Tab-separated table of C-alpha atoms in Angstrom:
chain	number	residue	atom	x	y	z
A	199	MET	CA	87.774	85.856	114.860
A	200	ILE	CA	85.952	83.853	112.200
A	201	HIS	CA	83.067	82.222	114.040
A	202	THR	CA	80.657	84.213	116.164
A	203	ALA	CA	77.757	83.370	118.439
A	204	SER	CA	75.401	83.582	115.488
A	205	THR	CA	77.513	81.031	113.592
A	206	ILE	CA	77.160	78.659	116.517
A	207	ASP	CA	73.375	79.101	116.462
A	208	THR	CA	73.375	77.644	112.938
A	209	ILE	CA	74.838	74.307	114.101
A	210	PRO	CA	71.983	71.779	113.894
A	211	ASP	CA	71.139	69.850	117.035
A	212	SER	CA	71.777	66.646	115.094
A	213	VAL	CA	75.402	67.734	114.690
A	214	CYS	CA	75.692	68.661	118.375
A	215	GLU	CA	74.257	65.261	119.322
A	216	TYR	CA	76.738	63.498	117.037
A	217	VAL	CA	79.646	65.510	118.454
A	218	ILE	CA	78.666	64.661	122.048
A	219	LEU	CA	78.032	60.983	121.435
A	220	HIS	CA	81.123	60.472	119.255
A	221	SER	CA	83.419	62.962	120.968
A	222	LYS	CA	86.375	60.563	121.227
A	223	GLU	CA	86.464	60.075	117.461
A	224	PHE	CA	87.682	63.629	116.948
A	225	SER	CA	90.876	65.429	117.827
A	226	TRP	CA	89.888	68.522	119.795
A	227	ASN	CA	92.125	71.426	120.742
A	228	PHE	CA	90.199	73.293	123.409
A	229	LEU	CA	90.525	71.765	126.898
A	230	ALA	CA	87.172	73.013	128.159
A	231	LEU	CA	85.477	71.371	125.200
A	232	LYS	CA	87.225	68.048	125.784
A	233	ILE	CA	86.160	67.942	129.418
A	234	SER	CA	82.661	69.204	128.730
A	235	LEU	CA	81.979	66.736	125.914
A	236	THR	CA	82.777	63.820	128.198
A	237	ARG	CA	80.589	65.311	130.929
A	238	LEU	CA	77.701	65.805	128.489
A	239	ASN	CA	78.147	62.301	127.107
A	240	LEU	CA	77.798	60.913	130.641
A	241	LYS	CA	74.808	63.151	131.329
A	242	ILE	CA	72.976	61.668	128.352
A	243	ALA	CA	73.887	58.148	129.439
A	244	MET	CA	72.609	58.732	132.981
A	245	MET	CA	69.330	60.560	132.346
A	246	LYS	CA	66.133	58.559	131.950
A	247	ASN	CA	64.610	60.865	129.346
A	248	ARG	CA	67.197	60.622	126.613
A	249	ASP	CA	65.555	63.062	124.197
A	250	SER	CA	65.303	65.728	126.865
A	251	ALA	CA	68.912	65.082	127.933
A	252	ILE	CA	70.135	65.450	124.370
A	253	ARG	CA	68.288	68.762	123.960
A	254	ASP	CA	69.763	70.077	127.204
A	255	CYS	CA	73.260	68.920	126.349
A	256	CYS	CA	73.164	70.407	122.846
A	257	ALA	CA	72.129	73.738	124.392
A	258	GLU	CA	74.967	73.473	126.935
A	259	LEU	CA	77.461	72.707	124.191
A	260	LYS	CA	76.386	75.745	122.164
A	261	THR	CA	76.534	77.937	125.267
A	262	LEU	CA	80.107	76.830	126.014
A	263	LEU	CA	81.179	77.490	122.425
A	264	LYS	CA	79.589	80.940	122.429
A	265	LYS	CA	81.412	81.863	125.605
A	266	SER	CA	84.670	80.699	124.093
A	267	VAL	CA	84.640	82.240	120.635
A	268	ALA	CA	87.556	84.518	121.469
A	269	ILE	CA	89.864	81.560	121.966
A	270	PRO	CA	91.704	80.329	118.847
A	271	ASN	CA	91.615	76.673	119.930
A	272	ALA	CA	87.851	76.970	120.347
A	273	GLN	CA	87.624	78.580	116.913
A	274	ASN	CA	89.481	75.607	115.429
A	275	ASP	CA	87.100	73.204	117.120
A	276	ILE	CA	84.054	75.151	115.924
A	277	SER	CA	85.408	74.905	112.369
A	278	ARG	CA	85.701	71.160	112.805
A	279	ILE	CA	82.145	70.895	114.152
A	280	LEU	CA	80.788	72.887	111.231
A	281	GLU	CA	82.313	70.340	108.849
A	282	ILE	CA	80.649	67.355	110.504
A	283	LYS	CA	77.840	65.664	108.606
A	284	PRO	CA	76.297	62.935	110.773
B	889	MET	CA	108.078	84.521	132.449
B	890	ILE	CA	105.490	86.851	133.960
B	891	ASN	CA	106.731	88.316	137.247
B	892	GLN	CA	107.245	85.116	139.159
B	893	SER	CA	109.944	84.669	141.754
B	894	LEU	CA	110.876	83.578	145.259
B	895	VAL	CA	110.929	86.504	147.672
B	896	THR	CA	111.371	87.057	151.366
B	897	PRO	CA	108.280	87.789	153.461
B	898	GLU	CA	109.527	91.359	153.803
B	899	GLU	CA	109.711	91.728	150.028
B	900	ALA	CA	106.229	90.233	149.632
B	901	ALA	CA	104.886	92.632	152.280
B	902	ALA	CA	106.429	95.569	150.446
B	903	MET	CA	104.712	94.486	147.219
B	904	ILE	CA	101.383	94.177	149.033
B	905	LEU	CA	101.756	97.631	150.516
B	906	GLN	CA	102.499	98.972	147.019
B	907	GLU	CA	99.065	97.585	146.054
B	908	GLU	CA	100.451	94.861	143.837
B	909	ARG	CA	97.971	92.083	143.074
B	910	LEU	CA	99.603	88.840	144.108
B	911	LEU	CA	99.172	85.075	144.062
B	912	LEU	CA	101.300	83.597	146.846
B	913	ALA	CA	102.503	80.192	147.994
B	914	GLY	CA	104.701	79.282	150.895
B	915	ASP	CA	105.099	78.075	154.409
B	916	PHE	CA	102.347	78.866	156.922
B	917	ALA	CA	104.629	80.947	159.152
B	918	LEU	CA	105.511	83.246	156.233
B	919	LEU	CA	101.993	83.650	154.819
B	920	SER	CA	100.442	84.363	158.192
B	921	GLN	CA	102.659	87.393	158.822
B	922	LEU	CA	101.722	89.276	155.641
B	923	PRO	CA	99.699	92.495	155.741
B	924	LYS	CA	96.207	92.926	154.377
B	925	GLY	CA	95.993	93.586	150.663
B	926	ASN	CA	95.037	92.284	147.278
B	927	TRP	CA	96.352	88.725	147.447
B	928	ILE	CA	95.473	85.116	148.039
B	929	GLY	CA	97.805	82.308	149.064
B	930	GLY	CA	98.183	78.738	150.156
B	931	THR	CA	100.632	76.604	152.025
B	932	THR	CA	103.343	74.550	150.315
B	933	PRO	CA	107.129	74.580	150.721
B	934	PHE	CA	107.728	73.179	147.225
B	935	PHE	CA	108.081	75.073	143.974
B	936	ILE	CA	109.113	74.664	140.357
B	937	LEU	CA	111.398	77.483	139.349
B	938	TYR	CA	113.980	77.687	136.587
B	939	PRO	CA	116.881	76.904	136.640
B	940	GLU	CA	116.788	74.808	139.839
B	941	HIS	CA	113.544	73.109	138.772
B	942	GLN	CA	112.801	71.513	142.146
B	943	VAL	CA	112.947	74.047	144.970
B	944	THR	CA	112.115	73.574	148.637
B	945	SER	CA	111.983	76.710	150.773
B	946	TYR	CA	110.738	77.479	154.253
B	947	ASP	CA	112.026	81.057	154.302
B	948	LYS	CA	110.798	82.407	150.986
B	949	LEU	CA	107.436	82.816	149.314
B	950	PHE	CA	106.656	82.096	145.706
B	951	VAL	CA	104.981	85.155	144.260
B	952	THR	CA	103.130	85.728	140.997
B	953	ARG	CA	102.612	89.447	140.393
B	954	LEU	CA	99.633	90.018	138.178
B	955	PRO	CA	100.412	92.115	135.110
B	956	ASP	CA	99.448	95.766	134.856
B	957	TYR	CA	96.902	95.069	132.124
B	958	ILE	CA	94.636	93.297	134.634
B	959	VAL	CA	91.515	95.435	134.932
B	960	LYS	CA	90.256	94.360	138.329
B	961	THR	CA	90.499	91.571	140.886
B	962	THR	CA	87.751	90.325	143.200
B	963	ILE	CA	88.590	88.060	146.129
B	964	ARG	CA	85.876	85.729	147.401
B	965	GLU	CA	85.896	83.076	150.085
B	966	TYR	CA	83.984	79.851	149.649
B	967	ASP	CA	83.008	76.973	151.897
B	968	ARG	CA	81.189	73.721	151.227
B	969	SER	CA	77.844	75.526	151.202
B	970	ASP	CA	78.564	77.962	148.378
B	971	ILE	CA	81.521	76.625	146.373
B	972	GLN	CA	78.975	75.562	143.731
B	973	ASN	CA	78.585	79.270	142.879
B	974	ILE	CA	82.140	79.768	141.729
B	975	TYR	CA	81.435	79.556	138.017
B	976	ILE	CA	78.343	81.712	138.367
B	977	ASP	CA	80.364	84.355	140.211
B	978	ALA	CA	83.019	84.324	137.497
B	979	GLU	CA	80.399	84.705	134.787
B	980	ARG	CA	78.855	87.714	136.515
B	981	LEU	CA	82.196	89.452	136.728
B	982	GLY	CA	82.735	89.581	132.965
B	983	ASN	CA	85.886	88.649	131.050
B	984	VAL	CA	87.543	86.945	134.002
B	985	PHE	CA	89.577	83.910	134.818
B	986	THR	CA	89.695	82.573	138.352
B	987	ILE	CA	92.469	81.262	140.577
B	988	LEU	CA	91.130	79.056	143.399
B	989	ILE	CA	93.104	77.804	146.403
B	990	LEU	CA	91.647	74.966	148.472
B	991	PRO	CA	93.090	73.573	151.721
B	992	PHE	CA	93.988	69.885	151.629
B	993	GLY	CA	91.649	67.644	153.599
B	994	SER	CA	88.841	70.214	153.963
B	995	GLU	CA	85.148	69.674	153.264
B	996	VAL	CA	85.138	72.432	150.672
B	997	THR	CA	87.898	70.599	148.808
B	998	THR	CA	85.995	67.320	148.905
B	999	THR	CA	82.796	69.040	147.804
B	1000	PHE	CA	84.497	70.767	144.866
B	1001	THR	CA	86.374	67.622	143.878
B	1002	LEU	CA	83.258	65.477	143.773
B	1003	ASN	CA	80.866	67.961	142.228
B	1004	ALA	CA	82.575	70.644	140.158
B	1005	THR	CA	81.620	69.150	136.820
B	1006	TYR	CA	77.920	69.464	137.797
B	1007	TYR	CA	78.132	73.153	138.749
B	1008	GLU	CA	76.078	75.697	136.845
B	1009	ASN	CA	78.145	77.412	134.128
B	1010	PHE	CA	80.831	74.713	134.462
B	1011	ALA	CA	83.819	75.657	132.289
B	1012	GLY	CA	82.112	78.874	131.203
B	1013	ARG	CA	85.187	80.786	132.419
B	1014	PRO	CA	88.736	79.469	132.947
B	1015	LEU	CA	89.100	78.199	136.498
B	1016	ALA	CA	92.633	77.257	137.566
B	1017	GLY	CA	93.868	76.533	141.031
B	1018	TRP	CA	95.483	74.217	143.492
B	1019	VAL	CA	95.155	72.339	146.741
B	1020	ALA	CA	97.394	73.775	149.447
B	1021	GLY	CA	99.420	71.228	151.390
B	1022	ARG	CA	102.360	70.575	153.627
B	1023	PRO	CA	105.497	68.446	153.554
B	1024	LEU	CA	104.655	64.809	152.782
B	1025	ASP	CA	105.450	63.569	156.295
B	1026	THR	CA	102.796	65.762	157.896
B	1027	ILE	CA	100.211	66.137	155.132
B	1028	MET	CA	97.807	63.657	156.736
B	1029	THR	CA	98.290	64.777	160.342
B	1030	GLU	CA	98.628	68.579	160.267
B	1031	PRO	CA	96.242	71.087	158.661
B	1032	SER	CA	96.934	72.863	155.391
B	1033	TYR	CA	95.820	76.432	154.841
B	1034	ALA	CA	94.430	78.823	152.308
B	1035	ILE	CA	94.524	82.515	153.110
B	1036	SER	CA	93.512	85.834	151.597
B	1037	GLY	CA	94.732	89.359	152.065
B	1038	VAL	CA	91.199	90.509	152.867
B	1039	ASP	CA	91.369	89.401	156.485
B	1040	THR	CA	94.754	87.527	156.569
B	1041	GLN	CA	93.241	84.753	158.681
B	1042	PRO	CA	94.579	81.372	157.489
B	1043	SER	CA	91.826	78.807	157.104
B	1044	ALA	CA	91.976	75.044	157.000
B	1045	GLU	CA	88.301	74.935	155.973
B	1046	LYS	CA	87.704	77.835	153.602
B	1047	ALA	CA	88.763	78.219	150.001
B	1048	PHE	CA	89.812	81.552	148.533
B	1049	ALA	CA	89.402	82.595	144.948
B	1050	MET	CA	90.645	85.584	143.023
B	1051	HIS	CA	88.434	86.429	140.042
B	1052	ILE	CA	90.739	88.300	137.693
B	1053	GLU	CA	89.272	90.554	135.011
B	1054	LEU	CA	91.037	90.882	131.688
B	1055	PRO	CA	90.630	93.752	129.244
B	1056	LYS	CA	88.269	92.968	126.357
B	1057	THR	CA	91.269	92.641	124.047
B	1058	LYS	CA	92.668	89.602	125.847
B	1059	TYR	CA	91.606	86.035	126.579
B	1060	ALA	CA	92.792	83.428	129.044
B	1061	GLU	CA	93.102	79.740	128.243
B	1062	LEU	CA	93.812	76.721	130.408
B	1063	HIS	CA	96.107	73.886	129.407
B	1064	THR	CA	97.442	70.737	130.952
B	1065	PHE	CA	100.726	68.895	130.683
B	1066	ASN	CA	100.264	65.240	131.477
B	1067	PRO	CA	103.143	62.771	131.126
B	1068	TYR	CA	100.713	59.816	131.238
B	1069	ILE	CA	98.319	58.148	128.838
B	1070	GLN	CA	96.035	55.172	129.201
B	1071	GLY	CA	98.046	51.941	129.272
B	1072	LYS	CA	97.163	48.835	127.308
B	1073	GLY	CA	95.762	46.924	130.287
B	1074	ASP	CA	92.269	46.153	131.474
B	1075	ASP	CA	89.291	48.482	131.084
B	1076	ILE	CA	88.234	49.576	134.587
B	1077	THR	CA	84.857	51.179	135.274
B	1078	PHE	CA	82.895	51.901	138.420
B	1079	GLU	CA	79.212	51.699	139.300
B	1080	GLN	CA	79.351	54.873	141.417
B	1081	SER	CA	81.326	58.098	141.400
B	1082	SER	CA	83.530	57.976	144.485
B	1083	MET	CA	86.899	58.617	146.094
B	1084	VAL	CA	86.721	55.406	148.133
B	1085	LEU	CA	86.323	52.273	146.071
B	1086	THR	CA	85.291	48.768	147.016
B	1087	ASP	CA	84.304	47.129	143.756
B	1088	ALA	CA	85.209	47.774	140.161
B	1089	LEU	CA	84.166	46.332	136.823
B	1090	ILE	CA	87.290	44.850	135.279
B	1091	ASN	CA	86.573	44.375	131.585
B	1092	GLY	CA	82.931	44.350	132.642
B	1093	LYS	CA	83.318	41.754	135.398
B	1094	LYS	CA	82.661	42.910	138.978
B	1095	ARG	CA	85.308	42.240	141.604
B	1096	ASN	CA	87.005	43.739	144.646
B	1097	PHE	CA	89.287	46.481	143.367
B	1098	ALA	CA	91.881	46.275	146.159
B	1099	GLU	CA	92.322	42.554	145.546
B	1100	TYR	CA	92.600	43.129	141.829
B	1101	LEU	CA	95.324	45.727	142.259
B	1102	ARG	CA	97.299	43.481	144.614
B	1103	GLU	CA	97.015	40.489	142.323
B	1104	THR	CA	98.143	42.434	139.268
B	1105	GLY	CA	101.164	44.018	140.998
B	1106	PHE	CA	99.825	47.579	140.636
B	1107	ASN	CA	102.522	50.265	140.848
B	1108	PRO	CA	100.943	53.077	142.944
B	1109	GLN	CA	103.154	55.679	141.220
B	1110	MET	CA	100.987	55.151	138.155
B	1111	PRO	CA	97.623	56.933	138.133
B	1112	PHE	CA	94.392	55.621	136.684
B	1113	VAL	CA	93.751	57.481	133.437
B	1114	ALA	CA	90.509	58.347	131.675
B	1115	ASN	CA	90.271	59.659	128.139
B	1116	TYR	CA	88.094	62.776	128.207
B	1117	SER	CA	87.602	63.263	124.477
B	1118	GLY	CA	91.344	63.469	124.032
B	1119	ALA	CA	92.301	64.995	127.379
B	1120	MET	CA	93.980	62.450	129.614
B	1121	ILE	CA	92.613	62.863	133.144
B	1122	ASN	CA	94.506	61.138	135.963
B	1123	VAL	CA	93.276	59.876	139.296
B	1124	VAL	CA	95.899	58.984	141.894
B	1125	CYS	CA	95.646	56.068	144.311
B	1126	CYS	CA	96.660	57.262	147.760
B	1127	GLY	CA	96.027	54.105	149.770
B	1128	ILE	CA	94.962	50.469	149.577
B	1129	THR	CA	93.543	48.555	152.533
B	1130	GLU	CA	92.406	44.938	152.587
B	1131	LYS	CA	89.140	45.724	150.817
B	1132	GLU	CA	89.180	49.405	149.870
B	1133	VAL	CA	91.106	51.708	147.544
B	1134	TYR	CA	91.434	55.404	148.420
B	1135	LEU	CA	91.823	58.089	145.743
B	1136	SER	CA	92.842	61.734	145.817
B	1137	ALA	CA	90.191	62.644	143.213
B	1138	PRO	CA	87.030	60.807	142.306
B	1139	VAL	CA	86.503	58.293	139.597
B	1140	PHE	CA	83.223	58.870	137.811
B	1141	GLN	CA	80.501	56.358	137.116
B	1142	SER	CA	80.632	54.843	133.629
B	1143	VAL	CA	83.920	56.543	132.660
B	1144	ASN	CA	86.495	54.054	131.397
B	1145	TYR	CA	89.833	54.058	133.243
B	1146	ARG	CA	93.064	52.207	132.666
B	1147	ILE	CA	96.265	52.084	134.627
B	1148	ALA	CA	98.688	54.625	133.144
B	1149	GLU	CA	101.790	54.289	131.126
B	1150	ILE	CA	104.296	57.040	130.348
B	1151	ASP	CA	103.353	58.805	127.118
B	1152	PRO	CA	106.043	57.746	124.591
B	1153	LYS	CA	105.357	60.882	122.549
B	1154	ILE	CA	105.720	63.259	125.481
B	1155	THR	CA	107.135	66.662	124.522
B	1156	GLU	CA	107.740	69.911	126.317
B	1157	PRO	CA	104.920	72.432	125.807
B	1158	THR	CA	105.886	74.770	122.960
B	1159	LEU	CA	104.361	77.950	124.343
B	1160	THR	CA	106.620	80.846	125.107
B	1161	ASP	CA	106.815	81.295	128.845
B	1162	GLU	CA	105.974	85.005	128.610
B	1163	LYS	CA	102.378	83.974	128.023
B	1164	ILE	CA	102.129	81.637	131.001
B	1165	LEU	CA	100.552	83.653	133.788
B	1166	PHE	CA	99.997	80.875	136.300
B	1167	SER	CA	101.058	77.286	136.697
B	1168	ALA	CA	100.814	74.560	139.341
B	1169	THR	CA	102.422	71.129	139.317
B	1170	CYS	CA	101.357	68.033	141.208
B	1171	ILE	CA	103.761	66.780	143.835
B	1172	GLY	CA	103.599	63.411	142.080
B	1173	ASN	CA	105.456	64.974	139.141
B	1174	PHE	CA	107.697	67.159	141.326
B	1175	ILE	CA	109.319	64.085	142.888
B	1176	GLN	CA	110.326	62.811	139.459
B	1177	PRO	CA	113.466	64.802	138.522
B	1178	ASN	CA	113.427	63.837	134.843
B	1179	ILE	CA	109.909	65.204	134.333
B	1180	CYS	CA	110.763	68.523	135.994
B	1181	ALA	CA	114.059	69.051	134.192
B	1182	GLN	CA	112.923	67.997	130.729
B	1183	TYR	CA	109.358	69.147	130.451
B	1184	LEU	CA	108.487	71.700	133.140
B	1185	ARG	CA	111.161	74.324	132.561
B	1186	LYS	CA	108.564	77.026	131.810
B	1187	MET	CA	106.064	75.939	134.440
B	1188	HIS	CA	107.093	78.083	137.361
B	1189	GLY	CA	104.736	77.771	140.273
B	1190	PRO	CA	103.702	75.999	143.434
B	1191	VAL	CA	103.930	72.254	143.836
B	1192	VAL	CA	100.545	71.081	144.999
B	1193	TYR	CA	98.311	68.270	146.243
B	1194	GLY	CA	95.725	68.548	143.540
B	1195	GLU	CA	95.582	70.944	140.628
B	1196	ILE	CA	92.518	72.498	139.107
B	1197	ALA	CA	91.806	72.994	135.455
B	1198	TYR	CA	88.035	73.456	135.525
B	1199	GLN	CA	87.831	70.359	137.746
B	1200	MET	CA	90.221	68.626	140.129
B	1201	LEU	CA	93.094	66.822	138.431
B	1202	ASN	CA	95.923	64.659	139.714
B	1203	GLN	CA	99.563	64.122	138.741
B	1204	THR	CA	99.349	66.795	136.097
B	1205	THR	CA	100.738	70.284	135.498
B	1206	ILE	CA	98.140	72.926	134.741
B	1207	TYR	CA	99.003	76.270	133.213
B	1208	LEU	CA	97.029	79.327	132.240
B	1209	THR	CA	98.013	81.549	129.361
B	1210	VAL	CA	96.862	85.038	128.471
B	1211	ASP	CA	97.056	86.322	124.917
B	1212	ASP	CA	95.644	89.034	122.688
B	1213	ILE	CA	92.433	88.421	120.819
B	1214	SER	CA	93.337	88.616	117.178
């Protein structure tokens, strides 16, 4: 295991926001991440308070990644996220 | 392959009495005669099993025997009032994955299908499962059943889940095999999430969806497909009236759908079948011999009326693998 929960805590919210809003531009490996990113994208689109929605969704994304650090496909996706510079 | 086979009810009963932990699928008459024990099941007479691929049986049960390394199993029943807790329950039980069996046509199935993606802790643990059914000629007129070994009372209204705890050295992961991708046709979106559709936005222009499908010569064997950040998610049309279109899973507001085409790059999953602990295949794929014979040779399991990989899917094969944490 390369990435841990503490690694995920270092991901800036700006990167999480970019990942959620541009999720289709990347090639993800982990099924739960693919489904969750689309769900979070829709959540942001539907909520009236966009800033609050983005904060919530970034937190949800990090929580999912932390729960999934044991899974190699999730590890690969975390590596990809860490390389993103919005 | 992990301990999966067709067995007689007597053989299944013997396994239960030996305290095996089982996932079962088969005809109602067979499931309802089994003794109490550590198992859940659902009705279907159709199975994928190598080398026959497409198997129909009314006198044998499909059994998945959970491996010895499983630490613990917890069986829970759910109805429409508490199915939203399924991910929370899984989370509380530790390093678990969950197998959920829902009866076709029940309120709990509709509730889960419409709302699962909004549940607390959604996707926090692997949730696989299937919708129990019947032969196609009676699926709409006769009840389908889920059942557990806790009380052995078949239910057309309750869902049963087995939360299955892995040792800390292992992880479970869910995968899908989908022979379809989005076609090159119109962009189709909807103003509301629903399983019964009146209007759709076709390339942004509102019109009656049933009329649109008739005019364009829609082939109902083709699902509507959404691209979920690279995961192709199908929704199957199960009926068209003069003004309405009926679906077997919901379309979601603002998600872009297109009518499917067969994926030209389709390949058989490369995983070794020893790692596949559970699999379920949609009946829409089961009735296509080429798909079963070419691509589903490792996907032994029940043939179902809706398959669950975190949320309800259609016309897809889902499979769950277990591997060592490196």
